[in-house]
Coordinates of C-alpha atoms and ligand atoms in Angstrom, one line a residue:
X1 CA 8.6 14.0 -37.6
X2 CA 7.6 12.2 -34.4
X3 CA 10.4 11.2 -32.1
X4 CA 9.9 7.5 -31.3
X5 CA 12.5 6.3 -29.0
X6 CA 10.6 4.1 -26.7
X7 CA 10.8 0.3 -26.5
X8 CA 8.6 -1.5 -29.0
X9 CA 9.8 -5.1 -28.3
X10 CA 10.4 -6.5 -24.8
X11 CA 13.7 -8.0 -25.8
X12 CA 15.0 -4.4 -25.9
X13 CA 14.6 -3.9 -22.2
X14 CA 18.0 -3.5 -20.5
X15 CA 18.5 -5.6 -17.4
X16 CA 21.5 -5.4 -15.0
X17 CA 20.3 -7.9 -12.4
X18 CA 22.6 -6.7 -9.8
X19 CA 20.9 -8.6 -7.0
X20 CA 21.7 -12.0 -8.4
X21 CA 25.1 -10.9 -9.6
X22 CA 26.4 -9.5 -6.4
X23 CA 24.7 -11.6 -3.7
X24 CA 25.1 -15.3 -3.1
X25 CA 22.3 -17.6 -4.3
X26 CA 21.1 -21.0 -3.5
X27 CA 23.4 -23.8 -4.7
X28 CA 20.6 -26.2 -5.1
X29 CA 18.9 -25.5 -8.4
X30 CA 15.9 -27.9 -8.3
X31 CA 12.5 -26.3 -7.6
X32 CA 11.7 -28.2 -4.5
X33 CA 10.5 -26.7 -1.2
X34 CA 13.1 -26.5 1.4
X35 CA 15.0 -24.4 3.9
X36 CA 17.5 -22.3 1.9
X37 CA 20.6 -21.5 4.0
X38 CA 23.5 -19.2 3.1
X39 CA 21.7 -17.5 0.2
X40 CA 19.6 -14.4 -0.5
X41 CA 17.6 -16.0 -3.3
X42 CA 17.0 -19.1 -5.4
X43 CA 16.9 -19.2 -9.1
X44 CA 13.6 -20.4 -10.4
X45 CA 11.5 -20.0 -13.5
X46 CA 7.8 -19.1 -13.7
X47 CA 5.5 -22.0 -14.4
X48 CA 3.9 -21.7 -17.9
X49 CA 0.2 -21.1 -18.0
X50 CA -2.5 -22.4 -20.4
X51 CA -4.2 -19.4 -22.0
X52 CA -3.0 -16.0 -20.7
X53 CA -5.2 -12.9 -21.4
X54 CA -4.4 -9.3 -20.7
X55 CA -7.0 -7.7 -18.4
X56 CA -5.4 -4.3 -17.8
X57 CA -2.1 -2.5 -17.7
X58 CA -0.9 0.8 -16.2
X59 CA 0.3 3.3 -18.7
X60 CA 2.3 5.2 -16.0
X61 CA 4.3 2.1 -15.1
X62 CA 4.8 1.4 -18.8
X63 CA 6.3 4.9 -19.1
X64 CA 8.7 4.1 -16.2
X65 CA 9.9 1.2 -18.2
X66 CA 10.0 3.3 -21.5
X67 CA 7.5 0.9 -23.0
X68 CA 5.5 2.1 -26.0
X69 CA 1.7 1.4 -26.1
X70 CA 2.1 -1.1 -29.0
X71 CA 4.0 -3.4 -26.7
X72 CA 0.8 -4.1 -24.8
X73 CA -1.1 -5.0 -27.9
X74 CA 1.4 -7.8 -28.8
X75 CA 0.7 -11.4 -27.8
X76 CA 4.3 -11.4 -26.7
X77 CA 3.6 -9.1 -23.8
X78 CA 1.0 -11.4 -22.4
X79 CA 3.3 -14.4 -22.9
X80 CA 6.2 -12.7 -21.0
X81 CA 4.2 -11.2 -18.2
X82 CA 2.2 -14.4 -17.5
X83 CA 5.5 -16.2 -17.2
X84 CA 5.4 -18.2 -20.4
X85 CA 8.4 -16.7 -22.0
X86 CA 11.5 -15.0 -20.6
X87 CA 12.6 -12.0 -22.6
X88 CA 16.2 -11.2 -23.3
X89 CA 18.2 -10.5 -20.2
X90 CA 15.7 -11.8 -17.6
X91 CA 17.2 -14.0 -14.8
X92 CA 14.3 -15.1 -12.6
X93 CA 14.7 -15.7 -8.9
X94 CA 12.7 -15.9 -5.7
X95 CA 13.9 -14.1 -2.6
X96 CA 14.6 -15.7 0.8
X97 CA 13.1 -14.0 3.8
X98 CA 11.6 -14.7 7.1
X99 CA 9.3 -12.7 9.3
X100 CA 7.2 -12.2 12.4
X101 CA 3.6 -13.1 11.6
X102 CA 1.0 -11.6 14.0
X103 CA 3.8 -11.0 16.5
X104 CA 5.4 -14.4 16.4
X105 CA 8.6 -15.4 14.6
X106 CA 7.6 -17.7 11.7
X107 CA 11.1 -18.7 10.4
X108 CA 11.7 -18.9 6.7
X109 CA 8.9 -17.6 4.5
X110 CA 10.3 -16.2 1.2
X111 CA 8.7 -15.6 -2.2
X112 CA 6.3 -18.5 -2.2
X113 CA 4.6 -17.3 -5.4
X114 CA 6.4 -14.2 -6.5
X115 CA 9.2 -14.5 -9.0
X116 CA 11.5 -11.6 -9.8
X117 CA 12.3 -11.5 -13.5
X118 CA 15.2 -9.1 -13.2
X119 CA 16.1 -5.5 -12.7
X120 CA 15.6 -3.1 -15.6
X121 CA 17.6 0.1 -15.9
X122 CA 15.5 2.6 -17.7
X123 CA 16.6 5.5 -19.9
X124 CA 16.9 7.8 -16.9
X125 CA 19.1 5.3 -15.2
X126 CA 16.5 4.2 -12.6
X127 CA 16.3 0.7 -11.4
X128 CA 13.0 -1.1 -11.6
X129 CA 12.6 -4.7 -10.5
X130 CA 9.9 -6.7 -12.4
X131 CA 8.2 -9.3 -10.3
X132 CA 5.4 -11.7 -11.2
X133 CA 3.0 -12.6 -8.4
X134 CA 1.2 -15.9 -8.8
X135 CA 3.8 -17.3 -11.2
X136 CA 4.0 -20.8 -9.7
X137 CA 5.9 -22.8 -7.1
X138 CA 9.3 -21.8 -5.7
X139 CA 11.5 -23.3 -3.1
X140 CA 9.6 -21.0 -0.6
X141 CA 6.1 -22.2 -1.4
X142 CA 5.9 -24.3 1.7
X143 CA 2.5 -26.1 1.6
X144 CA 0.8 -23.7 -0.8
X145 CA 0.4 -23.8 -4.6
X146 CA 2.4 -20.7 -5.8
X147 CA -0.6 -19.2 -7.5
X148 CA -2.9 -16.2 -7.2
X149 CA -6.6 -15.8 -8.0
X150 CA -8.2 -13.1 -10.1
X151 CA -10.0 -11.7 -7.1
X152 CA -6.9 -10.8 -5.1
X153 CA -5.0 -9.9 -8.3
X154 CA -7.6 -7.3 -9.3
X155 CA -7.3 -5.9 -5.7
X156 CA -3.5 -5.7 -5.8
X157 CA -3.4 -4.3 -9.3
X158 CA -5.9 -1.5 -8.7
X159 CA -4.8 -0.6 -5.2
X160 CA -1.1 -0.3 -6.1
X161 CA -1.9 2.2 -8.8
X162 CA -4.6 4.0 -6.8
X163 CA -2.2 4.4 -3.9
X164 CA 0.5 5.8 -6.2
X165 CA -1.9 8.5 -7.5
X166 CA -2.9 9.3 -4.0
X167 CA 0.8 10.1 -3.3
X168 CA 1.3 7.1 -1.0
X169 CA 4.7 5.4 -1.3
X170 CA 3.9 2.0 -2.9
X171 CA 5.1 -0.8 -5.1
X172 CA 3.5 -0.4 -8.6
X173 CA 1.7 -2.8 -10.9
X174 CA 2.4 -3.0 -14.6
X175 CA -0.1 -5.6 -15.7
X176 CA -2.9 -7.9 -14.8
X177 CA -3.2 -11.1 -16.8
X178 CA -5.6 -14.1 -16.3
X179 CA -4.0 -17.4 -16.8
X180 CA -6.9 -19.4 -18.3
X181 CA -6.5 -21.9 -15.4
X182 CA -8.5 -22.5 -12.3
X183 CA -7.2 -22.3 -8.8
X184 CA -8.7 -23.9 -5.7
X185 CA -9.3 -21.5 -2.8
X186 CA -11.0 -21.7 0.6
X187 CA -11.8 -18.0 0.9
X188 CA -12.5 -18.0 4.6
X189 CA -10.7 -21.1 5.6
X190 CA -14.0 -22.7 6.6
X191 CA -14.1 -25.8 4.4
X192 CA -15.9 -24.1 1.5
X193 CA -13.3 -24.4 -1.2
X194 CA -14.1 -23.4 -4.8
X195 CA -12.3 -23.1 -8.1
X196 CA -11.5 -19.5 -9.1
X197 CA -9.8 -18.0 -12.2
X198 CA -6.1 -17.7 -11.8
X199 CA -4.2 -14.5 -12.5
X200 CA -0.7 -13.0 -12.5
X201 CA 0.2 -9.4 -11.6
X202 CA 3.5 -7.9 -12.6
X203 CA 4.6 -5.7 -9.8
X204 CA 7.3 -3.1 -10.2
X205 CA 9.5 -1.4 -7.5
X206 CA 13.1 -0.2 -7.1
X207 CA 13.5 -3.2 -4.7
X208 CA 11.2 -5.8 -3.1
X209 CA 13.5 -6.3 -0.1
X210 CA 11.6 -6.6 3.2
X211 CA 12.6 -6.4 6.8
X212 CA 12.3 -10.1 6.8
X213 CA 15.2 -10.5 4.3
X214 CA 17.5 -9.2 7.0
X215 CA 15.7 -11.0 9.8
X216 CA 16.2 -14.5 8.4
X217 CA 20.0 -14.0 8.1
X218 CA 20.2 -12.7 11.7
X219 CA 18.0 -15.5 13.0
X220 CA 20.3 -18.0 11.4
X221 CA 23.4 -16.3 12.8
X222 CA 24.8 -15.6 9.4
X223 CA 26.4 -12.3 10.1
X224 CA 28.6 -12.3 7.1
X225 CA 25.7 -12.6 4.7
X226 CA 23.7 -10.2 6.7
X227 CA 26.4 -7.6 6.3
X228 CA 26.6 -8.4 2.6
X229 CA 22.9 -7.8 2.1
X230 CA 22.9 -4.6 4.2
X231 CA 25.9 -3.3 2.3
X232 CA 24.3 -4.2 -1.0
X233 CA 21.1 -2.4 0.0
X234 CA 22.9 0.7 1.1
X235 CA 25.0 0.9 -2.1
X236 CA 22.0 0.1 -4.4
X237 CA 19.0 1.8 -2.8
X238 CA 20.5 4.3 -0.4
X239 CA 23.7 5.5 -2.3
X240 CA 23.4 9.0 -0.9
X241 CA 24.4 7.7 2.6
X242 CA 27.9 6.9 1.4
X243 CA 30.0 3.8 1.7
X244 CA 28.8 1.3 4.4
X245 CA 30.3 1.6 7.8
X246 CA 28.9 1.2 11.4
X247 CA 27.9 4.9 11.3
X248 CA 26.3 4.6 7.9
X249 CA 24.4 1.5 9.2
X250 CA 22.8 3.8 11.8
X251 CA 21.9 6.5 9.4
X252 CA 20.5 3.9 7.1
X253 CA 18.3 2.5 9.9
X254 CA 17.2 6.0 10.8
X255 CA 16.2 6.6 7.2
X256 CA 14.2 3.4 7.1
X257 CA 12.5 4.6 10.3
X258 CA 11.7 8.0 8.7
X259 CA 10.4 6.5 5.5
X260 CA 8.3 4.0 7.3
X261 CA 6.8 6.8 9.4
X262 CA 6.0 8.8 6.3
X263 CA 4.2 5.8 4.7
X264 CA 2.1 5.2 7.8
X265 CA 1.1 8.9 8.0
X266 CA -0.1 8.6 4.4
X267 CA -2.1 5.5 5.3
X268 CA -3.8 7.3 8.2
X269 CA -4.5 10.3 5.9
X270 CA -6.3 8.3 3.3
X271 CA -7.9 5.7 5.6
X272 CA -6.0 2.7 4.3
X273 CA -5.7 -0.4 6.5
X274 CA -3.0 -2.8 5.3
X275 CA -4.4 -5.8 7.2
X276 CA -1.3 -7.9 7.5
X277 CA 1.6 -5.8 8.7
X278 CA 3.9 -8.8 9.4
X279 CA 7.6 -8.0 9.2
X280 CA 7.8 -9.9 5.9
X281 CA 5.3 -7.4 4.5
X282 CA 7.4 -4.3 5.4
X283 CA 9.5 -2.8 2.6
X284 CA 13.0 -1.6 3.4
X285 CA 12.2 1.4 1.1
X286 CA 9.1 2.4 3.1
X287 CA 6.7 1.3 0.3
X288 CA 3.3 -0.1 0.8
X289 CA 3.8 -3.8 -0.2
X290 CA 1.7 -7.0 -0.5
X291 CA -1.8 -6.0 -1.0
X292 CA -3.8 -8.8 0.6
X293 CA -6.7 -8.4 3.0
X294 CA -6.4 -4.6 3.0
X295 CA -9.4 -2.3 3.2
X296 CA -10.4 1.4 3.2
X297 CA -12.1 2.9 6.2
X298 CA -15.7 3.7 5.3
X299 CA -17.2 4.8 8.6
X300 CA -14.4 6.2 10.7
X301 CA -13.5 3.4 13.2
X302 CA -9.9 3.2 14.5
X303 CA -10.7 -0.3 15.7
X304 CA -11.5 -1.6 12.2
X305 CA -9.6 -4.3 10.3
X306 CA -10.9 -5.9 7.1
X307 CA -8.8 -9.0 7.9
X308 CA -11.0 -11.8 9.3
X309 CA -7.8 -13.8 10.0
X310 CA -7.0 -11.0 12.6
X311 CA -10.5 -10.7 14.0
X312 CA -9.6 -11.7 17.5
X313 CA -6.7 -9.6 18.5
X314 CA -7.2 -6.9 15.8
X315 CA -3.5 -6.4 15.9
X316 CA -3.5 -4.7 12.5
X317 CA -6.5 -2.4 13.0
X318 CA -6.5 1.1 11.6
X319 CA -5.7 2.9 14.8
X320 CA -2.9 0.5 15.7
X321 CA -0.8 0.8 12.5
X322 CA 1.6 3.5 13.8
X323 CA 2.4 1.3 16.9
X324 CA 2.8 -1.8 14.8
X325 CA 5.2 -0.1 12.4
X326 CA 7.3 0.9 15.4
X327 CA 7.3 -2.7 16.7
X328 CA 8.3 -3.9 13.3
X329 CA 11.2 -1.5 13.2
X330 CA 12.3 -2.8 16.6
X331 CA 12.5 -6.3 15.0
X332 CA 14.6 -4.9 12.2
X333 CA 16.9 -3.2 14.8
X334 CA 17.3 -6.6 16.5
X335 CA 18.3 -8.1 13.2
X336 CA 21.0 -5.6 12.4
X337 CA 22.2 -5.3 16.0
X338 CA 25.3 -7.4 15.4
X339 CA 26.5 -4.9 12.7
X340 CA 26.2 -1.9 15.1
X341 CA 27.5 -3.6 18.2
X342 CA 25.5 -1.7 20.9
X343 CA 21.8 -1.2 21.5
X344 CA 21.7 2.5 22.5
X345 CA 22.3 4.1 19.1
X346 CA 19.6 1.8 17.6
X347 CA 17.2 2.8 20.3
X348 CA 17.9 6.4 19.7
X349 CA 17.4 5.9 16.0
X350 CA 14.0 4.5 16.7
X351 CA 13.1 7.8 18.2
X352 CA 13.4 9.2 14.7
X353 CA 10.4 7.1 13.9
X354 CA 8.4 8.6 16.8
X355 CA 9.5 12.1 15.8
X356 CA 9.0 11.7 12.1
X357 CA 5.6 10.2 12.7
X358 CA 4.5 13.0 15.1
X359 CA 5.6 15.8 12.8
X360 CA 4.2 14.0 9.8
X361 CA 0.9 13.4 11.5
X362 CA 0.6 17.0 12.6
X363 CA 1.4 18.3 9.1
X364 CA -1.0 15.8 7.6
X365 CA -3.8 16.9 10.0
X366 CA -3.3 20.5 9.3
X367 CA -3.5 19.7 5.6
X368 CA -6.7 17.8 6.1
X369 CA -8.2 20.8 8.0
X370 CA -6.6 23.4 5.7
X371 CA -4.7 25.1 8.5
X372 CA -1.5 27.1 7.9
X373 CA 0.5 25.3 10.6
X374 CA 0.0 23.1 13.6
X375 CA -0.6 24.9 16.9
X376 CA -0.6 22.4 19.8
X377 CA -2.4 24.9 22.0
X378 CA -5.6 24.6 20.1
X379 CA -5.2 21.8 17.5
X380 CA -4.8 18.8 19.7
X381 CA -8.1 19.4 21.3
X382 CA -9.8 20.4 18.0
X383 CA -8.7 17.2 16.4
X384 CA -9.5 15.0 19.4
X385 CA -13.0 16.3 19.5
X386 CA -13.4 15.9 15.7
X387 CA -12.3 12.2 15.9
X388 CA -14.7 11.6 18.7
X389 CA -17.5 13.1 16.6
X390 CA -16.5 11.0 13.6
X391 CA -16.6 7.9 15.8
X392 CA -19.7 8.5 17.7
X393 CA -22.0 8.1 14.7
X394 CA -21.2 6.2 11.5
X395 CA -19.4 8.8 9.4
X396 CA -17.7 8.2 6.1
X397 CA -14.2 9.4 6.7
X398 CA -13.4 10.2 3.0
X399 CA -16.6 12.1 2.3
X400 CA -16.5 14.0 5.6
X401 CA -13.1 15.5 5.1
X402 CA -13.6 16.2 1.4
X403 CA -16.9 18.0 2.1
X404 CA -15.5 19.9 5.1
X405 CA -13.9 22.2 2.5
X406 CA -17.5 23.2 1.5
X407 CA -18.6 24.4 4.9
X408 CA -19.3 28.1 4.9
X409 CA -16.8 29.9 7.0
X410 CA -19.4 32.1 8.9
X411 CA -19.9 31.2 12.5
X412 CA -23.0 33.3 12.6
X413 CA -24.9 30.8 10.5
X414 CA -27.3 28.3 12.0
X415 CA -26.1 24.8 12.8
X416 CA -28.3 23.3 10.1
X417 CA -26.7 25.5 7.5
X418 CA -23.2 25.0 8.7
X419 CA -23.4 21.2 8.6
X420 CA -25.5 20.9 5.5
X421 CA -22.5 20.0 3.2
X422 CA -21.5 17.2 5.7
X423 CA -24.8 15.4 5.8
X424 CA -23.8 13.1 2.8
X425 CA -21.1 11.6 5.0
X426 CA -23.5 10.1 7.6
X427 CA -24.6 6.5 7.2
X428 CA -27.5 6.4 9.6
X429 CA -29.5 9.7 9.7
X430 CA -31.4 8.6 12.9
X431 CA -28.0 8.8 14.7
X432 CA -28.0 12.5 14.2
X433 CA -29.7 13.4 17.4
X434 CA -30.3 17.0 18.5
X435 CA -27.5 16.6 21.0
X436 CA -25.1 15.3 18.4
X437 CA -26.0 18.1 16.0
X438 CA -25.3 20.7 18.7
X439 CA -21.9 19.1 19.3
X440 CA -21.1 19.1 15.6
X441 CA -22.3 22.7 15.3
X442 CA -20.1 23.7 18.1
X443 CA -17.1 22.0 16.6
X444 CA -17.7 23.6 13.2
X445 CA -17.7 27.0 14.9
X446 CA -14.5 26.3 16.8
X447 CA -13.0 25.2 13.4
X448 CA -14.1 28.3 11.7
X449 CA -12.5 30.4 14.4
X450 CA -9.3 28.4 14.1
X451 CA -9.3 28.6 10.3
X452 CA -9.7 32.4 10.5
X453 CA -6.2 32.5 12.1
X454 CA -4.8 31.4 8.7
X455 CA -2.9 34.1 6.8
X456 CA -3.7 32.5 3.5
X457 CA -6.9 33.1 1.7
X458 CA -10.0 30.9 2.1
X459 CA -9.6 29.7 -1.5
X460 CA -6.1 28.5 -0.6
X461 CA -7.4 26.7 2.4
X462 CA -9.9 24.9 0.3
X463 CA -7.3 24.0 -2.4
X464 CA -5.0 22.7 0.2
X465 CA -7.7 20.5 1.8
X466 CA -8.7 19.2 -1.6
X467 CA -5.1 18.2 -2.3
X468 CA -4.9 16.3 1.0
X469 CA -8.4 14.8 1.2
X470 CA -9.1 12.6 -1.8
X471 CA -12.5 12.4 -3.4
X472 CA -11.9 9.0 -4.9
X473 CA -10.5 6.0 -3.1
X474 CA -10.7 2.3 -4.0
X475 CA -13.8 1.7 -1.8
X476 CA -14.0 -2.0 -0.8
X477 CA -17.3 -2.5 -2.5
X478 CA -16.1 -0.9 -5.8
X479 CA -13.2 -3.3 -5.9
X480 CA -15.6 -6.1 -5.3
X481 CA -17.9 -5.0 -8.1
X482 CA -15.0 -4.9 -10.5
X483 CA -14.1 -8.4 -9.3
X484 CA -17.6 -9.8 -9.8
X485 CA -17.6 -8.5 -13.4
X486 CA -14.1 -9.6 -14.1
X487 CA -15.0 -13.1 -13.0
X488 CA -17.7 -13.1 -15.6
X489 CA -15.1 -12.1 -18.2
X490 CA -16.0 -8.4 -18.3
X491 CA -12.9 -6.2 -17.5
X492 CA -14.5 -2.8 -18.2
X493 CA -15.0 -1.8 -14.6
X494 CA -11.4 -2.7 -13.7
X495 CA -10.3 -0.4 -16.4
X496 CA -12.8 2.3 -15.6
X497 CA -11.7 2.3 -11.9
X498 CA -8.1 2.4 -12.9
X499 CA -8.9 5.5 -14.9
X500 CA -11.0 7.3 -12.2
X501 CA -8.3 6.6 -9.6
X502 CA -5.7 8.2 -11.7
X503 CA -7.1 11.6 -10.5
X504 CA -8.3 11.0 -6.9
X505 CA -8.2 14.7 -5.9
X506 CA -10.0 16.0 -8.9
X507 CA -13.7 16.7 -9.1
X508 CA -14.9 14.3 -11.8
X509 CA -18.5 15.2 -12.5
X510 CA -19.1 12.1 -14.6
X511 CA -17.8 9.8 -11.9
X512 CA -19.7 11.1 -8.8
X513 CA -21.1 7.6 -8.4
X514 CA -17.6 6.3 -7.4
X515 CA -17.4 8.8 -4.6
X516 CA -20.5 7.7 -2.8
X517 CA -21.0 6.0 0.5
X518 CA -20.8 2.3 0.7
X519 CA -24.3 1.0 -0.2
X520 CA -26.2 -1.0 2.4
X521 CA -25.9 -4.3 0.5
X522 CA -22.1 -4.1 0.9
X523 CA -22.1 -3.7 4.7
X524 CA -21.6 -7.4 5.5
X525 CA -20.7 -8.9 2.2
X526 CA -17.6 -11.0 1.9
X527 CA -14.9 -9.1 0.0
X528 CA -16.4 -5.8 0.9
X529 CA -15.9 -5.6 4.6
X530 CA -14.5 -9.0 5.3
X531 CA -11.4 -10.5 3.8
X532 CA -8.9 -13.1 4.7
X533 CA -5.3 -14.0 3.9
X534 CA -6.5 -16.5 1.4
X535 CA -5.7 -15.1 -2.0
Ligands
LIG1 P1 1.3 -13.1 2.9 O1 0.5 -13.4 4.1 O2 0.5 -13.1 1.6 O3 2.2 -12.0 3.0 O4 2.2 -14.4 2.7 C1 3.0 -15.0 3.6 C2 3.9 -16.0 3.0 O5 3.1 -17.0 2.4 C3 4.8 -15.5 1.9 O6 6.0 -16.2 2.0 C4 4.1 -15.8 0.7 O7 5.0 -16.0 -0.4 C5 3.5 -17.2 1.0 N1 2.3 -17.4 0.2 C6 1.1 -16.8 0.3 N2 0.2 -17.4 -0.6 C7 0.9 -18.3 -1.2 C8 0.6 -19.3 -2.3 N3 -0.6 -19.3 -2.8 N4 1.5 -20.1 -2.7 C9 2.8 -20.1 -2.1 N5 3.1 -19.3 -1.2 C10 2.2 -18.4 -0.7
LIG2 MG1 3.7 -11.2 2.0

């Protein structure tokens, strides 16, 4: 007899919807765009769509929600997760938040096109908020349309799941559904608008609260409500910290600092550039949130950002992400200052970010290099020189680190032999001058010497490296190929990439083609190396 205890109909999901039951909501119930004061959210229903069609779903997220596979085959699933029907227990709402955009306070932003359907409690007692992105207008839509296009929804769906399987804290994605409607978008804000297929992604996370949810209340001087939201967050998402009090506020903030640091260390490890680290895009749980104009480093360039909207200042470039997270935490500290009463303990708490980042970064780098532990005497210099080498010629970061594990650990070998496994990582062979090869050879010898100080076996070193340095990431051009096909109605590559990216650290002999360098055609193609906030 097979035990079948999963959910086979969406009306069986159990919602507790604590957020709307415990926190004050907007008194105004009409769906008109406005400033929403004295509330953490507004109740609003998704806008129905014409002809929803399921493109893909994540079976791991289905499992989190105890959903059986047959649920996804039903037309009802597509109806519910496109916003056409509310299943039993759903109480939809959009959250009110503000934020600093590109360093400037932007006032009220809020869920302009995201609608939370409610909070599911699964069989293990875990809380999972279901959220539709691209589900229509809300009071926070400002001048925009509340919709999302297929292009950006494929990117959000695939990257959320890829990041999870890479071990990076992230919001998840349950499903990707096309709406059967067309949406007008000016992809590069240059007057070239075109109609694109509309889509809705169902995102899933324990909470979608952002730094900006606290900031907007502080900016409006609503200390009572700020305290309510902080207390709610601590009780719901940080229960291990104990009952809220000024001391607990500090330990909460410290934990947010530490979690944020860990998230950023992971981004730097896998070469992920978020692209829009505004404070409204910073999760209070330290999850990667809001996949917009993000990108993956191909050639290692700390100055790179995929976001053309940020082309001038490059505020959110790869190498600047750790500093920006610190700055953003400073804004959160400002927002909760009134609850703590004095600035010093908050400043001290921010040191826990610096410390957690530094320790995390060192541990991460030792993992990437397969060293037993970080030794500042040798490793700062070893890593500095490596980063200079990676920057000096166009070097694919992912391939280089992955293949470093293949280098023979014998310093007696000739340069050519030592660096042979790494050649696949270089984009322009002519850049490999004799002088460069000598430097690289010297570095490899230095690395071999350092790795020989390990107490673990060489096999362990390689395993450790392969568990830290992914083979498969969602290369920008791969996402674009999947989008090109999806826009023609062919969803097979979306699903194939979803499958490959479930095991990013495994060798997958049949899927080698997805681990290759960016092809030349993708170097300057829109969507591959250049993206904007238009989505
Ligand atoms: P983002 O830059 O995507 O993080 O978005 C910043 C703000 O703009 C958030 O409040 C979003 O909800 C809102 N927003 C972005 N795109 C749209 C859209 N198409 N319709 C309504 N609001 C949007
Ligand atoms: Mg956002």
